[in-house]
CSV table of C-alpha atoms and ligand atoms in Angstrom, one decimal:
chain,number,residue,atom,x,y,z
B,23,MET,CA,0.0,0.0,0.0
B,24,SER,CA,1.6,3.3,-1.1
B,25,GLY,CA,-1.1,5.5,0.5
B,26,ASN,CA,-1.5,7.7,-2.6
B,27,MET,CA,-4.9,9.3,-2.7
B,28,ILE,CA,-6.6,8.2,-5.9
B,29,HIS,CA,-9.3,10.5,-7.1
B,30,SER,CA,-11.4,8.0,-9.1
B,31,GLY,CA,-13.2,9.8,-12.0
B,32,LEU,CA,-11.5,13.0,-10.7
B,33,GLU,CA,-14.5,13.3,-8.4
B,34,GLY,CA,-14.2,16.4,-6.1
B,35,VAL,CA,-11.0,17.6,-7.9
B,36,TYR,CA,-10.9,21.2,-9.1
B,37,ILE,CA,-8.9,21.5,-12.3
B,38,GLU,CA,-9.0,25.2,-13.1
B,39,LYS,CA,-10.5,28.6,-12.2
B,40,SER,CA,-13.2,29.6,-14.7
B,41,SER,CA,-15.6,32.5,-15.1
B,42,ILE,CA,-17.8,30.8,-17.7
B,43,CYS,CA,-20.3,28.7,-15.8
B,44,LYS,CA,-21.3,27.9,-12.3
B,45,VAL,CA,-23.1,24.7,-11.5
B,46,ASP,CA,-24.5,24.9,-8.0
B,47,GLY,CA,-25.2,21.2,-7.4
B,48,GLU,CA,-26.6,21.6,-3.9
B,49,LYS,CA,-29.2,24.3,-4.8
B,50,GLY,CA,-29.9,23.0,-8.3
B,51,LYS,CA,-28.8,26.3,-9.9
B,52,LEU,CA,-26.9,27.0,-13.2
B,53,TYR,CA,-25.4,30.3,-14.4
B,54,TYR,CA,-23.7,31.2,-17.6
B,55,ARG,CA,-21.4,34.2,-17.0
B,56,GLY,CA,-23.4,35.1,-14.0
B,57,TYR,CA,-26.9,34.9,-15.6
B,58,CYS,CA,-29.3,32.3,-14.4
B,59,ILE,CA,-30.4,29.6,-16.9
B,60,GLU,CA,-34.1,30.2,-16.2
B,61,ASP,CA,-33.8,33.9,-17.5
B,62,LEU,CA,-31.6,32.9,-20.4
B,63,ALA,CA,-34.0,30.1,-21.5
B,64,GLU,CA,-37.0,32.4,-21.2
B,65,LYS,CA,-35.7,35.7,-22.5
B,66,SER,CA,-32.6,35.2,-24.5
B,67,THR,CA,-31.7,33.4,-27.8
B,68,TYR,CA,-29.0,30.9,-28.6
B,69,GLU,CA,-27.0,33.5,-30.6
B,70,GLU,CA,-27.1,35.9,-27.7
B,71,VAL,CA,-26.0,33.1,-25.3
B,72,CYS,CA,-23.1,32.2,-27.6
B,73,TYR,CA,-22.0,35.8,-27.6
B,74,LEU,CA,-22.3,36.0,-23.8
B,75,ILE,CA,-20.3,32.8,-23.3
B,76,LEU,CA,-17.6,33.8,-25.8
B,77,TYR,CA,-17.2,37.5,-25.0
B,78,ASN,CA,-18.2,37.5,-21.3
B,79,LYS,CA,-20.9,40.1,-21.7
B,80,LEU,CA,-24.4,40.5,-23.1
B,81,PRO,CA,-24.3,42.1,-26.6
B,82,LYS,CA,-25.8,45.4,-27.6
B,83,LYS,CA,-28.3,45.2,-30.4
B,84,LYS,CA,-25.7,46.0,-33.1
B,85,GLU,CA,-23.1,43.6,-31.7
B,86,LEU,CA,-25.6,40.8,-31.7
B,87,GLU,CA,-26.6,41.6,-35.3
B,88,GLU,CA,-23.0,41.5,-36.5
B,89,PHE,CA,-22.4,38.3,-34.5
B,90,SER,CA,-25.5,36.6,-36.1
B,91,GLU,CA,-24.4,37.7,-39.5
B,92,LYS,CA,-20.9,36.2,-39.0
B,93,LEU,CA,-22.5,32.9,-37.9
B,94,LYS,CA,-24.6,32.9,-41.1
B,95,ARG,CA,-21.6,33.6,-43.3
B,96,GLU,CA,-19.9,30.6,-41.9
B,97,ARG,CA,-22.7,28.1,-42.3
B,98,THR,CA,-21.8,26.5,-45.6
B,99,LEU,CA,-19.6,23.4,-46.0
B,100,SER,CA,-16.9,22.7,-48.6
B,101,LYS,CA,-17.5,19.9,-51.2
B,102,GLU,CA,-14.8,17.8,-49.5
B,103,VAL,CA,-16.6,18.0,-46.1
B,104,LEU,CA,-19.9,17.1,-47.7
B,105,GLU,CA,-18.3,14.1,-49.4
B,106,ILE,CA,-17.0,12.8,-46.0
B,107,ILE,CA,-20.5,13.1,-44.6
B,108,LYS,CA,-22.1,11.4,-47.6
B,109,ASN,CA,-19.6,8.5,-47.4
B,110,MET,CA,-19.7,8.0,-43.7
B,111,ALA,CA,-23.0,9.1,-42.2
B,112,ALA,CA,-25.3,6.2,-43.2
B,113,LYS,CA,-23.3,3.6,-41.3
B,114,ALA,CA,-21.5,5.5,-38.6
B,115,HIS,CA,-22.6,6.9,-35.2
B,116,VAL,CA,-23.5,10.6,-35.7
B,117,LEU,CA,-20.7,11.7,-33.4
B,118,ASP,CA,-18.1,9.6,-35.3
B,119,THR,CA,-19.1,11.4,-38.6
B,120,LEU,CA,-19.2,14.7,-36.8
B,121,ARG,CA,-15.7,14.5,-35.4
B,122,THR,CA,-14.4,13.3,-38.7
B,123,ALA,CA,-16.0,16.2,-40.6
B,124,MET,CA,-14.7,18.6,-37.9
B,125,SER,CA,-11.1,17.3,-38.5
B,126,ALA,CA,-11.6,18.0,-42.2
B,127,ILE,CA,-12.8,21.6,-41.5
B,128,SER,CA,-9.5,22.3,-39.8
B,129,ALA,CA,-7.7,21.4,-43.0
B,130,ASP,CA,-9.2,24.6,-44.6
B,131,ASP,CA,-7.6,26.7,-41.9
B,132,PRO,CA,-4.1,27.6,-42.8
B,133,GLU,CA,-3.2,28.3,-39.2
B,134,PRO,CA,-5.3,26.1,-37.0
B,135,TYR,CA,-3.4,27.1,-33.8
B,136,SER,CA,-3.3,30.6,-32.5
B,137,ALA,CA,-2.4,32.0,-29.1
B,138,ASP,CA,-4.5,35.1,-29.9
B,139,GLU,CA,-7.9,35.2,-28.1
B,140,SER,CA,-9.7,37.3,-30.8
B,141,VAL,CA,-8.4,35.0,-33.6
B,142,ASN,CA,-9.7,32.0,-31.6
B,143,ILE,CA,-13.1,33.6,-31.1
B,144,GLU,CA,-13.4,33.9,-34.9
B,145,LYS,CA,-12.4,30.3,-35.2
B,146,ALA,CA,-15.0,29.4,-32.6
B,147,ILE,CA,-17.7,31.2,-34.6
B,148,ARG,CA,-16.7,29.3,-37.7
B,149,ILE,CA,-16.8,26.0,-35.8
B,150,ILE,CA,-20.2,26.7,-34.1
B,151,ALA,CA,-21.8,27.7,-37.5
B,152,LYS,CA,-20.4,24.7,-39.4
B,153,THR,CA,-21.1,22.2,-36.7
B,154,ALA,CA,-24.9,22.8,-37.0
B,155,THR,CA,-24.7,22.4,-40.8
B,156,ILE,CA,-22.6,19.2,-40.5
B,157,SER,CA,-25.0,17.8,-37.8
B,158,ALA,CA,-28.1,18.4,-40.0
B,159,ALA,CA,-26.4,17.0,-43.1
B,160,ILE,CA,-25.5,13.8,-41.1
B,161,GLY,CA,-29.2,13.5,-40.2
B,162,ARG,CA,-30.4,13.9,-43.8
B,163,THR,CA,-27.8,11.4,-45.1
B,164,LYS,CA,-28.8,8.9,-42.4
B,165,LYS,CA,-32.4,9.0,-43.6
B,166,GLY,CA,-31.3,8.7,-47.2
B,167,LYS,CA,-32.5,12.2,-48.0
B,168,GLU,CA,-31.0,15.2,-49.8
B,169,ILE,CA,-28.8,17.5,-47.8
B,170,ILE,CA,-30.5,20.8,-47.3
B,171,GLN,CA,-28.6,24.1,-47.7
B,172,PRO,CA,-28.7,26.7,-44.8
B,173,ASP,CA,-31.5,29.3,-45.0
B,174,ASN,CA,-30.0,32.6,-43.9
B,175,SER,CA,-33.5,34.1,-43.2
B,176,LEU,CA,-33.6,31.7,-40.2
B,177,ASP,CA,-31.8,32.0,-36.9
B,178,HIS,CA,-29.1,29.5,-35.9
B,179,SER,CA,-31.1,26.8,-34.0
B,180,GLU,CA,-34.2,27.3,-36.2
B,181,ASN,CA,-32.1,26.8,-39.3
B,182,PHE,CA,-30.6,23.7,-37.8
B,183,LEU,CA,-34.0,22.2,-37.3
B,184,TYR,CA,-35.1,23.2,-40.8
B,185,MET,CA,-31.9,21.6,-42.3
B,186,LEU,CA,-32.4,18.5,-40.3
B,187,THR,CA,-36.2,17.9,-40.7
B,188,GLY,CA,-36.8,19.7,-44.0
B,189,ASN,CA,-39.6,21.7,-42.4
B,190,LYS,CA,-39.5,25.3,-41.3
B,191,PRO,CA,-40.5,25.1,-37.6
B,192,ASP,CA,-43.6,27.0,-36.4
B,193,ARG,CA,-43.2,29.5,-33.5
B,194,GLU,CA,-43.6,26.8,-30.8
B,195,LYS,CA,-40.9,24.5,-32.2
B,196,THR,CA,-38.6,27.5,-33.0
B,197,LYS,CA,-38.7,28.5,-29.3
B,198,LEU,CA,-38.3,24.9,-28.2
B,199,ILE,CA,-35.2,24.1,-30.3
B,200,ASP,CA,-33.7,27.4,-29.2
B,201,VAL,CA,-34.3,26.6,-25.6
B,202,MET,CA,-32.7,23.1,-26.1
B,203,PHE,CA,-29.6,24.8,-27.6
B,204,ILE,CA,-29.5,27.3,-24.8
B,205,LEU,CA,-29.8,24.6,-22.1
B,206,HIS,CA,-27.0,22.5,-23.7
B,207,ALA,CA,-24.6,25.3,-24.5
B,208,GLU,CA,-22.3,25.0,-21.5
B,209,HIS,CA,-21.9,23.0,-18.3
B,210,SER,CA,-18.5,23.7,-16.7
B,211,SER,CA,-15.8,21.0,-16.7
B,212,ASN,CA,-18.0,17.9,-17.5
B,213,ALA,CA,-16.4,14.9,-19.2
B,214,SER,CA,-16.5,16.3,-22.8
B,215,THR,CA,-15.3,19.8,-21.8
B,216,PHE,CA,-12.5,18.1,-19.8
B,217,GLY,CA,-11.7,16.0,-22.9
B,218,ALA,CA,-11.4,19.3,-24.9
B,219,LEU,CA,-9.2,20.8,-22.2
B,220,VAL,CA,-6.8,17.9,-22.1
B,221,ALA,CA,-6.4,18.2,-25.9
B,222,CYS,CA,-5.9,22.0,-25.8
B,223,SER,CA,-3.5,21.8,-22.9
B,224,THR,CA,-0.9,20.3,-25.2
B,225,LEU,CA,-1.3,23.5,-27.3
B,226,ALA,CA,-3.0,21.5,-30.0
B,227,ASP,CA,-5.4,23.7,-32.0
B,228,ILE,CA,-9.0,24.5,-31.2
B,229,TYR,CA,-10.4,22.1,-33.8
B,230,SER,CA,-8.5,19.2,-32.2
B,231,ALA,CA,-10.0,20.2,-28.8
B,232,VAL,CA,-13.5,20.3,-30.2
B,233,VAL,CA,-12.9,16.8,-31.8
B,234,ALA,CA,-11.8,15.5,-28.4
B,235,GLY,CA,-15.0,17.0,-26.9
B,236,GLU,CA,-17.2,15.4,-29.5
B,237,ALA,CA,-15.5,12.0,-29.0
B,238,THR,CA,-16.0,12.2,-25.3
B,239,LEU,CA,-19.6,13.2,-25.5
B,240,LYS,CA,-20.6,10.0,-27.2
B,241,GLY,CA,-21.0,7.6,-24.3
B,242,PRO,CA,-24.3,6.8,-22.6
B,243,LEU,CA,-23.0,8.1,-19.2
B,244,HIS,CA,-22.8,11.6,-20.8
B,245,GLY,CA,-24.3,12.8,-24.1
B,246,GLY,CA,-25.8,9.5,-25.1
B,247,ALA,CA,-28.1,9.4,-22.0
B,248,ASP,CA,-31.0,11.1,-23.8
B,249,GLU,CA,-31.1,8.5,-26.5
B,250,ALA,CA,-30.7,5.7,-23.9
B,251,ALA,CA,-33.6,7.3,-21.8
B,252,VAL,CA,-36.0,7.4,-24.7
B,253,ARG,CA,-35.0,3.8,-25.8
B,254,MET,CA,-36.0,2.8,-22.2
B,255,MET,CA,-39.3,4.7,-22.5
B,256,GLU,CA,-40.0,2.9,-25.8
B,257,SER,CA,-39.2,-0.5,-24.2
B,258,ILE,CA,-41.6,0.3,-21.3
B,259,GLY,CA,-44.2,0.8,-24.1
B,260,ASP,CA,-47.2,1.7,-22.0
B,261,PRO,CA,-47.4,4.2,-19.1
B,262,ALA,CA,-49.1,1.6,-17.0
B,263,ASN,CA,-45.9,-0.5,-17.1
B,264,THR,CA,-43.6,2.2,-15.9
B,265,GLU,CA,-43.7,1.5,-12.1
B,266,LYS,CA,-43.1,-2.2,-12.6
B,267,TYR,CA,-40.2,-1.5,-15.0
B,268,ILE,CA,-38.5,0.9,-12.7
B,269,ASP,CA,-38.9,-1.3,-9.6
B,270,GLU,CA,-37.5,-4.3,-11.4
B,271,ALA,CA,-34.6,-2.3,-12.8
B,272,LEU,CA,-33.7,-0.8,-9.4
B,273,ALA,CA,-34.0,-4.2,-7.8
B,274,GLY,CA,-31.6,-5.6,-10.4
B,275,LYS,CA,-29.2,-2.6,-9.7
B,276,LYS,CA,-29.8,-1.2,-13.2
B,277,LYS,CA,-29.4,2.5,-13.7
B,278,ILE,CA,-32.3,4.5,-15.0
B,279,MET,CA,-30.9,6.6,-17.8
B,280,GLY,CA,-31.5,10.4,-17.5
B,281,PHE,CA,-31.3,10.3,-13.7
B,282,GLY,CA,-28.5,11.2,-11.4
B,283,HIS,CA,-25.6,13.6,-11.8
B,284,ARG,CA,-22.1,13.9,-10.5
B,285,VAL,CA,-22.6,17.5,-9.4
B,286,TYR,CA,-26.4,18.0,-9.1
B,287,LYS,CA,-27.7,16.5,-5.9
B,288,ALA,CA,-30.9,18.6,-6.4
B,289,TYR,CA,-33.3,18.7,-9.4
B,290,ASP,CA,-31.3,19.7,-12.5
B,291,PRO,CA,-32.6,23.2,-13.4
B,292,ARG,CA,-32.4,22.4,-17.1
B,293,ALA,CA,-34.7,19.3,-16.5
B,294,LYS,CA,-37.1,21.5,-14.6
B,295,ILE,CA,-37.4,23.9,-17.6
B,296,LEU,CA,-37.9,21.0,-20.0
B,297,LYS,CA,-40.5,19.4,-17.8
B,298,ARG,CA,-42.6,22.6,-18.3
B,299,TYR,CA,-42.5,22.1,-22.0
B,300,LEU,CA,-43.3,18.5,-21.7
B,301,ASP,CA,-46.4,19.4,-19.5
B,302,GLU,CA,-47.5,21.6,-22.4
B,303,ILE,CA,-47.3,19.0,-25.1
B,304,ASP,CA,-48.8,16.2,-22.8
B,305,GLY,CA,-51.7,14.7,-24.8
B,306,ASN,CA,-51.3,17.1,-27.7
B,307,ASP,CA,-49.1,15.1,-30.2
B,308,GLU,CA,-49.4,11.8,-32.1
B,309,GLU,CA,-50.3,8.7,-30.1
B,310,ASP,CA,-46.7,7.3,-29.9
B,311,ILE,CA,-45.2,10.6,-28.7
B,312,ASN,CA,-48.0,11.1,-26.2
B,313,LYS,CA,-47.2,7.7,-24.7
B,314,LEU,CA,-43.5,8.6,-24.3
B,315,VAL,CA,-44.5,11.9,-22.7
B,316,ARG,CA,-46.8,10.1,-20.2
B,317,ILE,CA,-44.1,7.5,-19.5
B,318,ALA,CA,-41.5,10.2,-18.8
B,319,LEU,CA,-43.8,12.1,-16.5
B,320,THR,CA,-44.9,8.9,-14.7
B,321,ALA,CA,-41.3,7.8,-14.3
B,322,GLU,CA,-40.2,11.1,-13.0
B,323,LYS,CA,-42.8,10.9,-10.1
B,324,ILE,CA,-41.8,7.3,-9.3
B,325,MET,CA,-38.0,7.9,-9.4
B,326,ILE,CA,-38.4,11.0,-7.1
B,327,GLU,CA,-40.3,8.8,-4.6
B,328,ARG,CA,-37.8,6.0,-4.8
B,329,LEU,CA,-34.4,7.9,-5.1
B,330,GLY,CA,-35.0,11.6,-5.1
B,331,LYS,CA,-34.7,13.1,-1.7
B,332,SER,CA,-33.3,9.9,-0.1
B,333,HIS,CA,-30.4,9.4,-2.6
B,334,GLY,CA,-30.1,12.7,-4.3
B,335,ILE,CA,-30.8,11.1,-7.7
B,336,TRP,CA,-33.0,13.5,-9.7
B,337,PRO,CA,-33.9,13.8,-13.4
B,338,ASN,CA,-31.1,15.4,-15.4
B,339,VAL,CA,-31.4,17.4,-18.6
B,340,ASP,CA,-31.3,14.2,-20.7
B,341,PHE,CA,-34.4,12.6,-19.2
B,342,PHE,CA,-37.0,14.9,-20.6
B,343,ALA,CA,-35.1,15.9,-23.8
B,344,GLY,CA,-35.9,12.8,-25.7
B,345,PRO,CA,-39.7,13.1,-26.0
B,346,LEU,CA,-39.3,16.8,-26.8
B,347,TYR,CA,-36.9,16.0,-29.6
B,348,MET,CA,-39.3,13.5,-30.9
B,349,HIS,CA,-42.0,16.1,-30.8
B,350,MET,CA,-39.8,18.3,-33.0
B,351,GLY,CA,-39.3,15.5,-35.5
B,352,ILE,CA,-35.8,14.5,-34.3
B,353,LYS,CA,-35.2,10.8,-34.1
B,354,PRO,CA,-33.2,9.2,-31.2
B,355,GLU,CA,-30.1,8.4,-33.3
B,356,MET,CA,-29.9,12.2,-33.9
B,357,PHE,CA,-30.2,13.5,-30.4
B,358,ASP,CA,-26.4,13.7,-29.9
B,359,THR,CA,-26.2,16.1,-32.8
B,360,VAL,CA,-28.3,18.7,-31.0
B,361,PHE,CA,-26.2,18.3,-27.9
B,362,SER,CA,-22.9,18.6,-29.6
B,363,SER,CA,-24.0,21.4,-31.9
B,364,SER,CA,-25.1,23.4,-28.8
B,365,ARG,CA,-22.2,22.5,-26.6
B,366,THR,CA,-19.5,23.5,-29.2
B,367,VAL,CA,-19.6,27.0,-27.9
B,368,GLY,CA,-18.9,25.8,-24.3
B,369,TRP,CA,-16.0,23.7,-25.5
B,370,CYS,CA,-14.5,26.6,-27.5
B,371,ALA,CA,-15.0,29.1,-24.6
B,372,HIS,CA,-13.2,26.8,-22.2
B,373,VAL,CA,-10.3,26.2,-24.6
B,374,ILE,CA,-9.8,30.0,-25.1
B,375,GLU,CA,-10.0,30.6,-21.4
B,376,TYR,CA,-7.6,27.8,-20.5
B,377,TRP,CA,-5.0,29.0,-23.0
B,378,LYS,CA,-4.7,32.3,-21.0
B,379,ASP,CA,-2.9,30.3,-18.3
B,380,ASN,CA,-2.2,27.0,-19.9
B,381,LYS,CA,-0.8,24.1,-18.0
B,382,LEU,CA,-0.3,20.7,-19.6
B,383,PHE,CA,-2.6,18.1,-18.0
B,384,ARG,CA,-0.5,15.2,-16.8
B,385,PRO,CA,-2.0,13.4,-13.8
B,386,LEU,CA,-0.3,10.4,-12.1
B,387,GLU,CA,-1.4,6.9,-11.7
B,388,GLU,CA,-0.5,4.3,-9.1
B,389,TYR,CA,1.2,1.5,-10.8
B,390,THR,CA,0.0,-1.9,-9.6
B,391,GLY,CA,1.9,-4.2,-12.1
B,392,LYS,CA,5.3,-5.9,-11.6
B,393,THR,CA,8.8,-4.6,-12.3
B,394,ASP,CA,12.2,-6.1,-13.3
B,395,LEU,CA,10.7,-9.2,-15.0
B,396,GLU,CA,13.2,-11.3,-16.9
B,397,TYR,CA,12.8,-10.9,-20.7
B,398,ILE,CA,12.4,-14.4,-22.3
B,399,PRO,CA,13.0,-14.7,-26.1
B,400,ILE,CA,9.8,-15.7,-27.9
B,401,GLU,CA,11.1,-19.2,-28.9
B,402,GLN,CA,11.6,-20.1,-25.3
B,403,ARG,CA,8.3,-18.9,-23.9
B,404,ARG,CA,5.9,-21.6,-22.6
A,503,ACO,N1,-30.4,5.1,-11.6
A,503,ACO,C1,-30.3,4.3,-10.5
A,503,ACO,N2,-29.3,4.4,-9.7
A,503,ACO,C2,-28.4,5.4,-9.9
A,503,ACO,C3,-28.4,6.2,-11.0
A,503,ACO,C4,-29.5,6.1,-11.9
A,503,ACO,N3,-29.6,6.8,-13.0
A,503,ACO,N4,-27.4,7.1,-11.0
A,503,ACO,C5,-26.7,6.8,-9.9
A,503,ACO,N5,-27.2,5.7,-9.3
A,503,ACO,C6,-26.7,5.1,-8.1
A,503,ACO,C7,-25.6,4.1,-8.5
A,503,ACO,O1,-26.1,2.8,-8.8
A,503,ACO,C8,-24.8,4.1,-7.2
A,503,ACO,O2,-25.4,3.3,-6.3
A,503,ACO,P1,-24.5,2.5,-5.2
A,503,ACO,O3,-23.8,3.5,-4.4
A,503,ACO,O4,-25.6,1.7,-4.4
A,503,ACO,O5,-23.6,1.6,-6.1
A,503,ACO,C9,-24.9,5.6,-6.8
A,503,ACO,O6,-26.1,6.1,-7.3
A,503,ACO,C10,-23.7,6.4,-7.3
A,503,ACO,O7,-23.7,6.3,-8.7
A,503,ACO,P2,-22.4,6.6,-9.6
A,503,ACO,O8,-22.6,6.2,-11.0
A,503,ACO,O9,-21.2,5.9,-8.9
A,503,ACO,O10,-22.2,8.1,-9.4
A,503,ACO,P3,-21.6,9.2,-10.4
A,503,ACO,O11,-21.3,10.4,-9.6
A,503,ACO,O12,-20.5,8.6,-11.2
A,503,ACO,O13,-23.0,9.4,-11.2
A,503,ACO,C11,-23.8,9.5,-13.4
A,503,ACO,C12,-23.2,10.2,-12.3
A,503,ACO,C13,-22.7,8.7,-14.2
A,503,ACO,C14,-24.4,10.6,-14.4
A,503,ACO,C15,-24.9,8.5,-13.0
A,503,ACO,O14,-25.9,9.2,-12.2
A,503,ACO,C16,-25.5,7.8,-14.1
A,503,ACO,O15,-24.9,6.8,-14.6
A,503,ACO,N6,-26.7,8.2,-14.6
A,503,ACO,C17,-27.4,7.6,-15.7
A,503,ACO,C18,-26.7,8.2,-17.0
A,503,ACO,C19,-27.1,9.6,-17.3
A,503,ACO,O16,-28.3,10.0,-17.1
A,503,ACO,N7,-26.1,10.4,-17.7
A,503,ACO,C20,-26.3,11.8,-18.1
A,503,ACO,C21,-25.7,12.8,-17.1
A,503,ACO,S1,-26.1,14.4,-17.5
A,503,ACO,C22,-25.2,14.8,-18.9
A,503,ACO,O17,-24.2,14.2,-19.2
A,503,ACO,C23,-25.8,15.8,-19.7
């Protein structure tokens, strides 16, 4: 026994100082640059939130207009990137295609690395704009449909939904997709942001850091939880089966996807906001989506009774997101594209901030193997 303190999963370890986002896990509060998520979701737009996160201030009217125009100018993709999507998207996981296309985007930047903050903000704007177009193009290709070009009369998230589904969203869906983008824009040093930070700490470029973020987002313990949650709701099938399903799962020590969080030990404020939208569509959609909504709302009640106050396991943002995505015409295999398209701004902001006082990440591990073994030539090995 060496007595080294192992921080498994880096739980409880602070890795940097940051002014981007505060997650108050005890109180269930979330702030971007000091503004609470409830206000941003209700009163702001995704473009404005991107500006806030990148520039650390709310924009004036003219600043926001110029920022939105820049985003629009950067929406299109080169022929080469579109070819990558067409060749890969049908068979690959959406995030695998996204990170490959993102690597290709960097090839068009003659100087991918810069130490200059304003240069990196311009790169971030480019990355945010193109990520939405890539994500939507992946969705279209997966469904065997034509890729839709960006429509510059539409705002960022509205245009994303249009390019993905082929339908211009009505007012209700335009607000809902924008709220989804706002809620997923940033969340301090979670796994994918940490992945991006590890990559950037080597002074690799911002594109490489975003690719690392995208790769890390993929798993069901992080970005994949919304898809896993909706798959679970589909397998429950009928709202009347929900209680039995949950009790059997918990008795078998199975996790219920979309519940629990490393930091939130109270109700995730993003989930609270989404629950209000779910209440609004409850009973107002097609039969299969109405069923998912009922299952989600029933499961929430049961899980809070079983594990909420007693174990601090509450719904997280991923639990209610799935039925709402389905309501907007987004299929489960595409959920990750919404998450990664929105979170790109958070990854970029963290990278830019980290480079102001960069320190290479190089943790230690406690070696538990042997040493000084005798090397035996291959012919003599038994
Ligand atoms: N359902 C049932 N039990 C749970 C759940 C859950 N969703 N989450 C945690 N627990 C239980 C664990 O079984 C464990 O119990 P034990 O102590 O009796 O073994 C205890 O709570 C602690 O769980 P850990 O997974 O060790 O805690 P951690 O801090 O790593 O949990 C995590 C965070 C990974 C998110 C976990 O809650 C989980 O796996 N949830 C389901 C996946 C999910 O929804 N991920 C999305 C997170 S939000 C996001 O990424 C946007």
